[in-house]
Amino acid sequence: MTRQMSGAQIVVKALKDQGVDTVFGYPGGAVLPIYDEIFQQNDIRHVLVRHEQAATHAAEGYARSTGKPGVVLVTSGPGATNAVTGMTDALMDSIPMIVLTGQVPTFMIGNDAFQEADTVGITRPCTKHNWLVRDTNELAKTMHQAFHVATSGRPGPVLIDIPKDVQFANGTYVAPAKADKGHYNPRVKGDMDRITELAALMETAKKPVIYSGGGVINSGKAASMLLRELAEATKFPVTSTLMGLGAYPASGDNWIGMLGMHGTYEANMTMHDCDLMICIGARFDDRITGRVDAFSPNSKKVHIDIDPSSINKVIHVDVPIIGDIGHVLEDLLKIWKSRGRKTEAGAISKWWGKINEWRAKDCLAYKQEGKIIKPQYALQRLEALTKDHDRYITTEVGQHQMWAAQFLGFNDPNRWMTSGGLGTMGYGFPASIGVQMAHPESLVINIAGEASWLMNMQEMGTAMQYRLPVKQFILNNERLGMVRQWQELLHGERYSSSWSESLPDFVKLAEAFGAKGIQVSDPDDLDDAILEMINYDGPVLFDCLVEKHENCFPMIPSGKAHNEMLLGNASTEGAIESGGAVMV
Amino acid sequence: MNALRIKKGASRKSAYDLKSTYGDEIETHTLAVLVDNEAGVLARVIGLFSGRGYNIESLTVAETDHAGHLSRITVVTTGTPQVIEQIKAQLGRLVPVHDVHDLTVEGPSVERELALIKVAGVGEKRVEAMRTSEVFRANVVDSTLESFVFEITGSPEKIDAFVEMMRPLGLVEVARTGVAAIMRGNAT
């Protein structure tokens, strides 16, 4: 059945037909017709953010915690350009997101009209695909295509730019099932010969490791369950990237912690010394590999990924398998079982002996002493007091993010939202708003540093308006901690612009918005304060004053290999050589 | 903790030196990319090359299937085998891209380029230019008493050679189309 309706009505109808229940956005001249339609219906909730960047991060939080695409609606010009950071973030972390932008009317495009920007031009490199719709009759098809592109294959952000006259004009609506989705259709099934090759490698590996990533989570809950089955059945150790935390449970027997620059000693040594590396939905990012020519020198490498361009981009692999993680793992388990469920059990148990030796180094050790709260201690107490809750964690970017990854345990996928690839300060607070919108009854905590948090602090207004009881757990060291750490290690302890001058009184700031503020500085008061935060029904700004000069360890210095890791108590002199100093 | 001493004049070149089992030698490949003929598709392809630091030696584009809304982009690029593989994979994941063919790898292909070459001169030089053009089977498409415009079709190397021959004979201006290429035989 086809129907005539206005472009604005088509947009809202398409959103409903795609199952959208929440839109994050900010109105403006070029999207008023769509906002008018939103006003006249009750199926889709619109969340008014205080800055368009926050709308994109909130949509990312919504998407990562639900597995559904996040939807953003903003106006032309500055509305669109403010959304660029969030789209780039979603592209780097493979988050499905649909961004709808208003545009000046078609007859004014190119005239430098008020609030005009070349939105599709600006966002071409930071979206998976984008469209400028010049004809209302194309709008429904484009909307459905956008959802298809954003959610299939490697997920990512897409953008539809809709001129105002296209929103006003009448056109024909087509339902999702009837719409032409185009030729884009990435394959999900892996090559069976390659999967069989992997099964054979698993049978003979003496020092295997599973290195999993965000792709496992993107593939859906079933993929995480299959990963667990694979690990349990083979006894292979499992490590994960920052993005993949929770796919394999932190409480699982095979868990050896996160890997990479601030990963655990045991995870990185396992990666370095393994003879079979099974990379599942990760992309050999530079935070993971360290020095690439010294990366796991003696292993056969298998890479399972849905994106062919991830294969051999950084590290040459022996067995590439292109496909969806869920599909490939299902086939892999079937084949491996049919071949007799064989592993080198004796050798693997010896391998675990080695891993446990590395683990005995206790690389995350720190000393909580005296009257100053160590950030690690604050996170350990937060973990102890919240781990049994129905809990979602978001983070900002910096030291606190790495400590959160090290000290919080994630036992389920979709519970951990953090800006990995782009490293966007200001991500966590709006993301927590998006998560709380999707999970109104759950405990949503944003682990933040004071500097990152200030980047999107205006969202206090959003949290209050929609009664979102998000907890802002700020580890306040009055420093740009990670910048300060690098300046200490690399730039002669010259702390150029890395301290937070003129900080607000966070308690008063919370109160000014009508929220609750809590400040704690004494380790003895920490538990009570955390409980007060959890039990308060409303947004809380938790200002935790912590040790100002704590460094985040362990650390693989830039330009170094996995087995050249710095531990907390090691001397860092000469740790980074000139070659490594140019790396970020 | 002591500060680290960074040597004065330390190398600024990337420390991410990618060593793989691929060769390090630079190769030239001709890629045929079949794309939806939609607004911005060329910008997507070019943006991919510039954004990721790949080389474009030559690029031609035109609609080749009006009914199917398809265009063919022929791009000649250089890089190590690893980079060439990346370029193909990156092109392949663009939504409007239907197909990427590496004509250099997939088998013998024909490559042709067209050039318009303006040569100005009188007397013996003018006669010599005319004579040389016949050897190269170039056509005269415009002439005045002091100038010729030659049209020449051939491989890029042939055109290069012709341009070099014309240089001492009064070469004024060169316009080249870039390479169009197609597989030999009945394969597509």
mmCIF file with all atom_site columns, C-alpha atoms in Angstrom, chain B:
data_model
loop_
_atom_site.group_PDB
_atom_site.id
_atom_site.type_symbol
_atom_site.label_atom_id
_atom_site.label_alt_id
_atom_site.label_comp_id
_atom_site.label_asym_id
_atom_site.label_entity_id
_atom_site.label_seq_id
_atom_site.pdbx_PDB_ins_code
_atom_site.Cartn_x
_atom_site.Cartn_y
_atom_site.Cartn_z
_atom_site.occupancy
_atom_site.B_iso_or_equiv
_atom_site.pdbx_formal_charge
_atom_site.auth_seq_id
_atom_site.auth_comp_id
_atom_site.auth_asym_id
_atom_site.auth_atom_id
_atom_site.pdbx_PDB_model_num
ATOM 1   C CA . MET B 1 1   ? 60.863 9.588   37.662  1.00 0.00 ? 1   MET B CA 1
ATOM 2   C CA . ASN B 1 2   ? 63.385 11.125  35.378  1.00 0.00 ? 2   ASN B CA 1
ATOM 3   C CA . ALA B 1 3   ? 62.501 12.788  32.186  1.00 0.00 ? 3   ALA B CA 1
ATOM 4   C CA . LEU B 1 4   ? 63.353 10.966  29.032  1.00 0.00 ? 4   LEU B CA 1
ATOM 5   C CA . ARG B 1 5   ? 66.021 12.403  26.867  1.00 0.00 ? 5   ARG B CA 1
ATOM 6   C CA . ILE B 1 6   ? 64.842 12.706  23.319  1.00 0.00 ? 6   ILE B CA 1
ATOM 7   C CA . LYS B 1 7   ? 67.791 13.085  20.989  1.00 0.00 ? 7   LYS B CA 1
ATOM 8   C CA . LYS B 1 8   ? 67.992 16.349  19.184  1.00 0.00 ? 8   LYS B CA 1
ATOM 9   C CA . GLY B 1 9   ? 66.932 15.965  15.595  1.00 0.00 ? 9   GLY B CA 1
ATOM 10  C CA . ALA B 1 10  ? 65.337 12.604  16.318  1.00 0.00 ? 10  ALA B CA 1
ATOM 11  C CA . SER B 1 11  ? 63.543 11.162  13.344  1.00 0.00 ? 11  SER B CA 1
ATOM 12  C CA . ARG B 1 12  ? 60.018 12.435  12.869  1.00 0.00 ? 12  ARG B CA 1
ATOM 13  C CA . LYS B 1 13  ? 59.074 9.670   10.511  1.00 0.00 ? 13  LYS B CA 1
ATOM 14  C CA . SER B 1 14  ? 56.370 7.302   11.605  1.00 0.00 ? 14  SER B CA 1
ATOM 15  C CA . ALA B 1 15  ? 57.356 4.654   14.056  1.00 0.00 ? 15  ALA B CA 1
ATOM 16  C CA . TYR B 1 16  ? 54.475 2.481   12.857  1.00 0.00 ? 16  TYR B CA 1
ATOM 17  C CA . ASP B 1 17  ? 56.648 0.833   10.268  1.00 0.00 ? 17  ASP B CA 1
ATOM 18  C CA . LEU B 1 18  ? 54.536 -1.863  8.759   1.00 0.00 ? 18  LEU B CA 1
ATOM 19  C CA . LYS B 1 19  ? 56.634 -4.880  8.033   1.00 0.00 ? 19  LYS B CA 1
ATOM 20  C CA . SER B 1 20  ? 54.754 -7.805  6.650   1.00 0.00 ? 20  SER B CA 1
ATOM 21  C CA . THR B 1 21  ? 55.415 -10.799 4.517   1.00 0.00 ? 21  THR B CA 1
ATOM 22  C CA . TYR B 1 22  ? 54.342 -8.695  1.558   1.00 0.00 ? 22  TYR B CA 1
ATOM 23  C CA . GLY B 1 23  ? 57.028 -7.235  -0.629  1.00 0.00 ? 23  GLY B CA 1
ATOM 24  C CA . ASP B 1 24  ? 58.197 -3.675  -0.154  1.00 0.00 ? 24  ASP B CA 1
ATOM 25  C CA . GLU B 1 25  ? 58.539 -2.780  -3.813  1.00 0.00 ? 25  GLU B CA 1
ATOM 26  C CA . ILE B 1 26  ? 56.169 -0.216  -5.278  1.00 0.00 ? 26  ILE B CA 1
ATOM 27  C CA . GLU B 1 27  ? 53.850 -1.600  -7.948  1.00 0.00 ? 27  GLU B CA 1
ATOM 28  C CA . THR B 1 28  ? 51.531 0.143   -10.397 1.00 0.00 ? 28  THR B CA 1
ATOM 29  C CA . HIS B 1 29  ? 48.034 -1.284  -10.708 1.00 0.00 ? 29  HIS B CA 1
ATOM 30  C CA . THR B 1 30  ? 45.068 -0.362  -12.886 1.00 0.00 ? 30  THR B CA 1
ATOM 31  C CA . LEU B 1 31  ? 41.735 -0.738  -11.112 1.00 0.00 ? 31  LEU B CA 1
ATOM 32  C CA . ALA B 1 32  ? 38.306 -0.702  -12.750 1.00 0.00 ? 32  ALA B CA 1
ATOM 33  C CA . VAL B 1 33  ? 35.654 0.333   -10.237 1.00 0.00 ? 33  VAL B CA 1
ATOM 34  C CA . LEU B 1 34  ? 31.989 -0.059  -11.126 1.00 0.00 ? 34  LEU B CA 1
ATOM 35  C CA . VAL B 1 35  ? 29.853 2.384   -9.144  1.00 0.00 ? 35  VAL B CA 1
ATOM 36  C CA . ASP B 1 36  ? 26.298 3.679   -8.895  1.00 0.00 ? 36  ASP B CA 1
ATOM 37  C CA . ASN B 1 37  ? 26.146 6.883   -10.906 1.00 0.00 ? 37  ASN B CA 1
ATOM 38  C CA . GLU B 1 38  ? 24.914 9.047   -8.038  1.00 0.00 ? 38  GLU B CA 1
ATOM 39  C CA . ALA B 1 39  ? 25.834 12.470  -6.705  1.00 0.00 ? 39  ALA B CA 1
ATOM 40  C CA . GLY B 1 40  ? 29.104 12.511  -4.803  1.00 0.00 ? 40  GLY B CA 1
ATOM 41  C CA . VAL B 1 41  ? 30.323 9.066   -5.777  1.00 0.00 ? 41  VAL B CA 1
ATOM 42  C CA . LEU B 1 42  ? 33.532 10.399  -7.355  1.00 0.00 ? 42  LEU B CA 1
ATOM 43  C CA . ALA B 1 43  ? 34.148 12.540  -4.267  1.00 0.00 ? 43  ALA B CA 1
ATOM 44  C CA . ARG B 1 44  ? 33.838 9.394   -2.128  1.00 0.00 ? 44  ARG B CA 1
ATOM 45  C CA . VAL B 1 45  ? 36.445 7.564   -4.198  1.00 0.00 ? 45  VAL B CA 1
ATOM 46  C CA . ILE B 1 46  ? 38.847 10.499  -4.379  1.00 0.00 ? 46  ILE B CA 1
ATOM 47  C CA . GLY B 1 47  ? 38.298 11.298  -0.684  1.00 0.00 ? 47  GLY B CA 1
ATOM 48  C CA . LEU B 1 48  ? 39.199 7.735   0.189   1.00 0.00 ? 48  LEU B CA 1
ATOM 49  C CA . PHE B 1 49  ? 42.504 8.047   -1.694  1.00 0.00 ? 49  PHE B CA 1
ATOM 50  C CA . SER B 1 50  ? 43.436 11.417  -0.216  1.00 0.00 ? 50  SER B CA 1
ATOM 51  C CA . GLY B 1 51  ? 42.164 10.624  3.283   1.00 0.00 ? 51  GLY B CA 1
ATOM 52  C CA . ARG B 1 52  ? 44.172 7.425   3.547   1.00 0.00 ? 52  ARG B CA 1
ATOM 53  C CA . GLY B 1 53  ? 47.229 8.715   1.725   1.00 0.00 ? 53  GLY B CA 1
ATOM 54  C CA . TYR B 1 54  ? 47.027 6.551   -1.392  1.00 0.00 ? 54  TYR B CA 1
ATOM 55  C CA . ASN B 1 55  ? 48.361 7.661   -4.778  1.00 0.00 ? 55  ASN B CA 1
ATOM 56  C CA . ILE B 1 56  ? 46.352 8.409   -7.892  1.00 0.00 ? 56  ILE B CA 1
ATOM 57  C CA . GLU B 1 57  ? 48.447 8.341   -11.070 1.00 0.00 ? 57  GLU B CA 1
ATOM 58  C CA . SER B 1 58  ? 45.483 8.696   -13.373 1.00 0.00 ? 58  SER B CA 1
ATOM 59  C CA . LEU B 1 59  ? 41.719 8.655   -13.008 1.00 0.00 ? 59  LEU B CA 1
ATOM 60  C CA . THR B 1 60  ? 38.937 8.607   -15.552 1.00 0.00 ? 60  THR B CA 1
ATOM 61  C CA . VAL B 1 61  ? 35.220 8.399   -14.969 1.00 0.00 ? 61  VAL B CA 1
ATOM 62  C CA . ALA B 1 62  ? 32.108 8.354   -17.108 1.00 0.00 ? 62  ALA B CA 1
ATOM 63  C CA . GLU B 1 63  ? 28.700 6.767   -17.132 1.00 0.00 ? 63  GLU B CA 1
ATOM 64  C CA . THR B 1 64  ? 28.883 3.477   -18.996 1.00 0.00 ? 64  THR B CA 1
ATOM 65  C CA . ASP B 1 65  ? 25.385 2.081   -18.431 1.00 0.00 ? 65  ASP B CA 1
ATOM 66  C CA . HIS B 1 66  ? 22.709 4.744   -18.607 1.00 0.00 ? 66  HIS B CA 1
ATOM 67  C CA . ALA B 1 67  ? 19.763 2.432   -17.931 1.00 0.00 ? 67  ALA B CA 1
ATOM 68  C CA . GLY B 1 68  ? 21.511 0.793   -14.963 1.00 0.00 ? 68  GLY B CA 1
ATOM 69  C CA . HIS B 1 69  ? 22.802 4.112   -13.594 1.00 0.00 ? 69  HIS B CA 1
ATOM 70  C CA . LEU B 1 70  ? 26.332 2.749   -13.520 1.00 0.00 ? 70  LEU B CA 1
ATOM 71  C CA . SER B 1 71  ? 29.618 4.547   -14.008 1.00 0.00 ? 71  SER B CA 1
ATOM 72  C CA . ARG B 1 72  ? 33.060 3.107   -14.488 1.00 0.00 ? 72  ARG B CA 1
ATOM 73  C CA . ILE B 1 73  ? 36.021 4.657   -12.738 1.00 0.00 ? 73  ILE B CA 1
ATOM 74  C CA . THR B 1 74  ? 39.430 3.605   -14.028 1.00 0.00 ? 74  THR B CA 1
ATOM 75  C CA . VAL B 1 75  ? 42.147 4.475   -11.585 1.00 0.00 ? 75  VAL B CA 1
ATOM 76  C CA . VAL B 1 76  ? 45.847 3.857   -11.922 1.00 0.00 ? 76  VAL B CA 1
ATOM 77  C CA . THR B 1 77  ? 47.502 3.710   -8.523  1.00 0.00 ? 77  THR B CA 1
ATOM 78  C CA . THR B 1 78  ? 50.859 2.830   -7.009  1.00 0.00 ? 78  THR B CA 1
ATOM 79  C CA . GLY B 1 79  ? 51.848 1.226   -3.750  1.00 0.00 ? 79  GLY B CA 1
ATOM 80  C CA . THR B 1 80  ? 53.322 -1.819  -2.084  1.00 0.00 ? 80  THR B CA 1
ATOM 81  C CA . PRO B 1 81  ? 51.301 -5.015  -2.565  1.00 0.00 ? 81  PRO B CA 1
ATOM 82  C CA . GLN B 1 82  ? 49.895 -4.572  0.942   1.00 0.00 ? 82  GLN B CA 1
ATOM 83  C CA . VAL B 1 83  ? 48.724 -1.041  0.158   1.00 0.00 ? 83  VAL B CA 1
ATOM 84  C CA . ILE B 1 84  ? 47.187 -2.164  -3.158  1.00 0.00 ? 84  ILE B CA 1
ATOM 85  C CA . GLU B 1 85  ? 45.227 -4.858  -1.298  1.00 0.00 ? 85  GLU B CA 1
ATOM 86  C CA . GLN B 1 86  ? 44.017 -2.235  1.208   1.00 0.00 ? 86  GLN B CA 1
ATOM 87  C CA . ILE B 1 87  ? 42.959 0.123   -1.578  1.00 0.00 ? 87  ILE B CA 1
ATOM 88  C CA . LYS B 1 88  ? 40.857 -2.598  -3.171  1.00 0.00 ? 88  LYS B CA 1
ATOM 89  C CA . ALA B 1 89  ? 39.268 -3.588  0.149   1.00 0.00 ? 89  ALA B CA 1
ATOM 90  C CA . GLN B 1 90  ? 38.565 0.016   1.082   1.00 0.00 ? 90  GLN B CA 1
ATOM 91  C CA . LEU B 1 91  ? 36.997 0.712   -2.323  1.00 0.00 ? 91  LEU B CA 1
ATOM 92  C CA . GLY B 1 92  ? 34.972 -2.468  -2.048  1.00 0.00 ? 92  GLY B CA 1
ATOM 93  C CA . ARG B 1 93  ? 33.283 -1.428  1.164   1.00 0.00 ? 93  ARG B CA 1
ATOM 94  C CA . LEU B 1 94  ? 32.000 1.906   -0.158  1.00 0.00 ? 94  LEU B CA 1
ATOM 95  C CA . VAL B 1 95  ? 28.233 1.499   -0.372  1.00 0.00 ? 95  VAL B CA 1
ATOM 96  C CA . PRO B 1 96  ? 27.814 2.679   -4.020  1.00 0.00 ? 96  PRO B CA 1
ATOM 97  C CA . VAL B 1 97  ? 30.658 0.461   -5.276  1.00 0.00 ? 97  VAL B CA 1
ATOM 98  C CA . HIS B 1 98  ? 29.459 -2.678  -7.061  1.00 0.00 ? 98  HIS B CA 1
ATOM 99  C CA . ASP B 1 99  ? 32.743 -4.204  -8.118  1.00 0.00 ? 99  ASP B CA 1
ATOM 100 C CA . VAL B 1 100 ? 36.473 -3.606  -7.991  1.00 0.00 ? 100 VAL B CA 1
ATOM 101 C CA . HIS B 1 101 ? 38.631 -5.273  -10.643 1.00 0.00 ? 101 HIS B CA 1
ATOM 102 C CA . ASP B 1 102 ? 42.400 -5.232  -10.508 1.00 0.00 ? 102 ASP B CA 1
ATOM 103 C CA . LEU B 1 103 ? 43.160 -5.427  -14.226 1.00 0.00 ? 103 LEU B CA 1
ATOM 104 C CA . THR B 1 104 ? 46.870 -5.750  -13.509 1.00 0.00 ? 104 THR B CA 1
ATOM 105 C CA . VAL B 1 105 ? 46.281 -8.976  -11.594 1.00 0.00 ? 105 VAL B CA 1
ATOM 106 C CA . GLU B 1 106 ? 43.215 -10.448 -13.251 1.00 0.00 ? 106 GLU B CA 1
ATOM 107 C CA . GLY B 1 107 ? 44.757 -10.981 -16.627 1.00 0.00 ? 107 GLY B CA 1
ATOM 108 C CA . PRO B 1 108 ? 45.799 -9.284  -19.839 1.00 0.00 ? 108 PRO B CA 1
ATOM 109 C CA . SER B 1 109 ? 44.035 -5.995  -20.437 1.00 0.00 ? 109 SER B CA 1
ATOM 110 C CA . VAL B 1 110 ? 44.099 -3.185  -22.938 1.00 0.00 ? 110 VAL B CA 1
ATOM 111 C CA . GLU B 1 111 ? 44.953 0.296   -21.701 1.00 0.00 ? 111 GLU B CA 1
ATOM 112 C CA . ARG B 1 112 ? 44.410 3.373   -23.800 1.00 0.00 ? 112 ARG B CA 1
ATOM 113 C CA . GLU B 1 113 ? 44.657 7.068   -23.277 1.00 0.00 ? 113 GLU B CA 1
ATOM 114 C CA . LEU B 1 114 ? 43.760 9.958   -25.538 1.00 0.00 ? 114 LEU B CA 1
ATOM 115 C CA . ALA B 1 115 ? 45.720 13.205  -25.663 1.00 0.00 ? 115 ALA B CA 1
ATOM 116 C CA . LEU B 1 116 ? 45.369 16.511  -27.476 1.00 0.00 ? 116 LEU B CA 1
ATOM 117 C CA . ILE B 1 117 ? 48.725 18.121  -28.089 1.00 0.00 ? 117 ILE B CA 1
ATOM 118 C CA . LYS B 1 118 ? 49.311 21.635  -29.352 1.00 0.00 ? 118 LYS B CA 1
ATOM 119 C CA . VAL B 1 119 ? 52.557 22.370  -31.179 1.00 0.00 ? 119 VAL B CA 1
ATOM 120 C CA . ALA B 1 120 ? 53.466 25.840  -32.479 1.00 0.00 ? 120 ALA B CA 1
ATOM 121 C CA . GLY B 1 121 ? 56.211 26.519  -35.014 1.00 0.00 ? 121 GLY B CA 1
ATOM 122 C CA . VAL B 1 122 ? 57.102 27.355  -38.581 1.00 0.00 ? 122 VAL B CA 1
ATOM 123 C CA . GLY B 1 123 ? 59.537 26.098  -41.177 1.00 0.00 ? 123 GLY B CA 1
ATOM 124 C CA . GLU B 1 124 ? 61.537 22.917  -40.663 1.00 0.00 ? 124 GLU B CA 1
ATOM 125 C CA . LYS B 1 125 ? 60.227 22.350  -37.115 1.00 0.00 ? 125 LYS B CA 1
ATOM 126 C CA . ARG B 1 126 ? 56.646 22.417  -38.365 1.00 0.00 ? 126 ARG B CA 1
ATOM 127 C CA . VAL B 1 127 ? 57.433 19.899  -41.073 1.00 0.00 ? 127 VAL B CA 1
ATOM 128 C CA . GLU B 1 128 ? 59.269 17.656  -38.597 1.00 0.00 ? 128 GLU B CA 1
ATOM 129 C CA . ALA B 1 129 ? 56.300 17.766  -36.198 1.00 0.00 ? 129 ALA B CA 1
ATOM 130 C CA . MET B 1 130 ? 53.997 16.713  -38.988 1.00 0.00 ? 130 MET B CA 1
ATOM 131 C CA . ARG B 1 131 ? 56.310 13.890  -40.046 1.00 0.00 ? 131 ARG B CA 1
ATOM 132 C CA . THR B 1 132 ? 56.656 12.578  -36.481 1.00 0.00 ? 132 THR B CA 1
ATOM 133 C CA . SER B 1 133 ? 52.901 12.662  -35.992 1.00 0.00 ? 133 SER B CA 1
ATOM 134 C CA . GLU B 1 134 ? 52.501 10.333  -38.935 1.00 0.00 ? 134 GLU B CA 1
ATOM 135 C CA . VAL B 1 135 ? 54.956 7.861   -37.402 1.00 0.00 ? 135 VAL B CA 1
ATOM 136 C CA . PHE B 1 136 ? 52.887 7.915   -34.194 1.00 0.00 ? 136 PHE B CA 1
ATOM 137 C CA . ARG B 1 137 ? 49.628 7.757   -36.125 1.00 0.00 ? 137 ARG B CA 1
ATOM 138 C CA . ALA B 1 138 ? 48.407 10.977  -34.539 1.00 0.00 ? 138 ALA B CA 1
ATOM 139 C CA . ASN B 1 139 ? 45.684 12.944  -36.309 1.00 0.00 ? 139 ASN B CA 1
ATOM 140 C CA . VAL B 1 140 ? 45.649 16.645  -36.936 1.00 0.00 ? 140 VAL B CA 1
ATOM 141 C CA . VAL B 1 141 ? 42.383 17.975  -35.543 1.00 0.00 ? 141 VAL B CA 1
ATOM 142 C CA . ASP B 1 142 ? 43.156 21.670  -35.848 1.00 0.00 ? 142 ASP B CA 1
ATOM 143 C CA . SER B 1 143 ? 45.742 23.641  -37.747 1.00 0.00 ? 143 SER B CA 1
ATOM 144 C CA . THR B 1 144 ? 46.751 27.237  -38.380 1.00 0.00 ? 144 THR B CA 1
ATOM 145 C CA . LEU B 1 145 ? 49.783 28.510  -40.311 1.00 0.00 ? 145 LEU B CA 1
ATOM 146 C CA . GLU B 1 146 ? 51.792 28.454  -37.074 1.00 0.00 ? 146 GLU B CA 1
ATOM 147 C CA . SER B 1 147 ? 50.290 25.560  -35.123 1.00 0.00 ? 147 SER B CA 1
ATOM 148 C CA . PHE B 1 148 ? 48.839 22.078  -35.032 1.00 0.00 ? 148 PHE B CA 1
ATOM 149 C CA . VAL B 1 149 ? 46.632 20.310  -32.553 1.00 0.00 ? 149 VAL B CA 1
ATOM 150 C CA . PHE B 1 150 ? 47.321 16.567  -32.697 1.00 0.00 ? 150 PHE B CA 1
ATOM 151 C CA . GLU B 1 151 ? 45.011 13.902  -31.415 1.00 0.00 ? 151 GLU B CA 1
ATOM 152 C CA . ILE B 1 152 ? 46.810 10.756  -30.323 1.00 0.00 ? 152 ILE B CA 1
ATOM 153 C CA . THR B 1 153 ? 45.509 7.543   -28.788 1.00 0.00 ? 153 THR B CA 1
ATOM 154 C CA . GLY B 1 154 ? 47.607 4.833   -27.226 1.00 0.00 ? 154 GLY B CA 1
ATOM 155 C CA . SER B 1 155 ? 49.209 3.539   -24.104 1.00 0.00 ? 155 SER B CA 1
ATOM 156 C CA . PRO B 1 156 ? 50.384 6.186   -21.646 1.00 0.00 ? 156 PRO B CA 1
ATOM 157 C CA . GLU B 1 157 ? 53.981 5.290   -22.580 1.00 0.00 ? 157 GLU B CA 1
ATOM 158 C CA . LYS B 1 158 ? 53.325 5.980   -26.252 1.00 0.00 ? 158 LYS B CA 1
ATOM 159 C CA . ILE B 1 159 ? 51.813 9.356   -25.412 1.00 0.00 ? 159 ILE B CA 1
ATOM 160 C CA . ASP B 1 160 ? 54.751 10.154  -23.137 1.00 0.00 ? 160 ASP B CA 1
ATOM 161 C CA . ALA B 1 161 ? 57.104 9.349   -26.001 1.00 0.00 ? 161 ALA B CA 1
ATOM 162 C CA . PHE B 1 162 ? 55.179 11.501  -28.451 1.00 0.00 ? 162 PHE B CA 1
ATOM 163 C CA . VAL B 1 163 ? 55.120 14.437  -26.031 1.00 0.00 ? 163 VAL B CA 1
ATOM 164 C CA . GLU B 1 164 ? 58.884 14.151  -25.602 1.00 0.00 ? 164 GLU B CA 1
ATOM 165 C CA . MET B 1 165 ? 59.358 14.173  -29.379 1.00 0.00 ? 165 MET B CA 1
ATOM 166 C CA . MET B 1 166 ? 57.235 17.306  -29.691 1.00 0.00 ? 166 MET B CA 1
ATOM 167 C CA . ARG B 1 167 ? 58.993 19.208  -26.923 1.00 0.00 ? 167 ARG B CA 1
ATOM 168 C CA . PRO B 1 168 ? 61.892 20.559  -29.054 1.00 0.00 ? 168 PRO B CA 1
ATOM 169 C CA . LEU B 1 169 ? 59.490 21.092  -31.962 1.00 0.00 ? 169 LEU B CA 1
ATOM 170 C CA . GLY B 1 170 ? 57.386 23.744  -30.234 1.00 0.00 ? 170 GLY B CA 1
ATOM 171 C CA . LEU B 1 171 ? 55.201 21.913  -27.728 1.00 0.00 ? 171 LEU B CA 1
ATOM 172 C CA . VAL B 1 172 ? 52.784 24.425  -26.170 1.00 0.00 ? 172 VAL B CA 1
ATOM 173 C CA . GLU B 1 173 ? 50.077 22.529  -24.342 1.00 0.00 ? 173 GLU B CA 1
ATOM 174 C CA . VAL B 1 174 ? 49.017 18.973  -23.498 1.00 0.00 ? 174 VAL B CA 1
ATOM 175 C CA . ALA B 1 175 ? 45.564 17.703  -22.496 1.00 0.00 ? 175 ALA B CA 1
ATOM 176 C CA . ARG B 1 176 ? 45.305 14.030  -21.515 1.00 0.00 ? 176 ARG B CA 1
ATOM 177 C CA . THR B 1 177 ? 42.224 11.995  -20.594 1.00 0.00 ? 177 THR B CA 1
ATOM 178 C CA . GLY B 1 178 ? 43.846 9.512   -18.260 1.00 0.00 ? 178 GLY B CA 1
ATOM 179 C CA . VAL B 1 179 ? 43.752 5.788   -18.768 1.00 0.00 ? 179 VAL B CA 1
ATOM 180 C CA . ALA B 1 180 ? 40.710 3.770   -19.784 1.00 0.00 ? 180 ALA B CA 1
ATOM 181 C CA . ALA B 1 181 ? 41.264 0.044   -19.497 1.00 0.00 ? 181 ALA B CA 1
ATOM 182 C CA . ILE B 1 182 ? 39.400 -3.178  -20.176 1.00 0.00 ? 182 ILE B CA 1
ATOM 183 C CA . MET B 1 183 ? 40.141 -6.887  -19.961 1.00 0.00 ? 183 MET B CA 1
ATOM 184 C CA . ARG B 1 184 ? 41.103 -8.729  -23.146 1.00 0.00 ? 184 ARG B CA 1
ATOM 185 C CA . GLY B 1 185 ? 38.953 -11.627 -24.325 1.00 0.00 ? 185 GLY B CA 1
ATOM 186 C CA . ASN B 1 186 ? 35.360 -12.330 -23.383 1.00 0.00 ? 186 ASN B CA 1
ATOM 187 C CA . ALA B 1 187 ? 35.822 -12.017 -19.616 1.00 0.00 ? 187 ALA B CA 1
ATOM 188 C CA . THR B 1 188 ? 34.260 -9.110  -17.747 1.00 0.00 ? 188 THR B CA 1
#
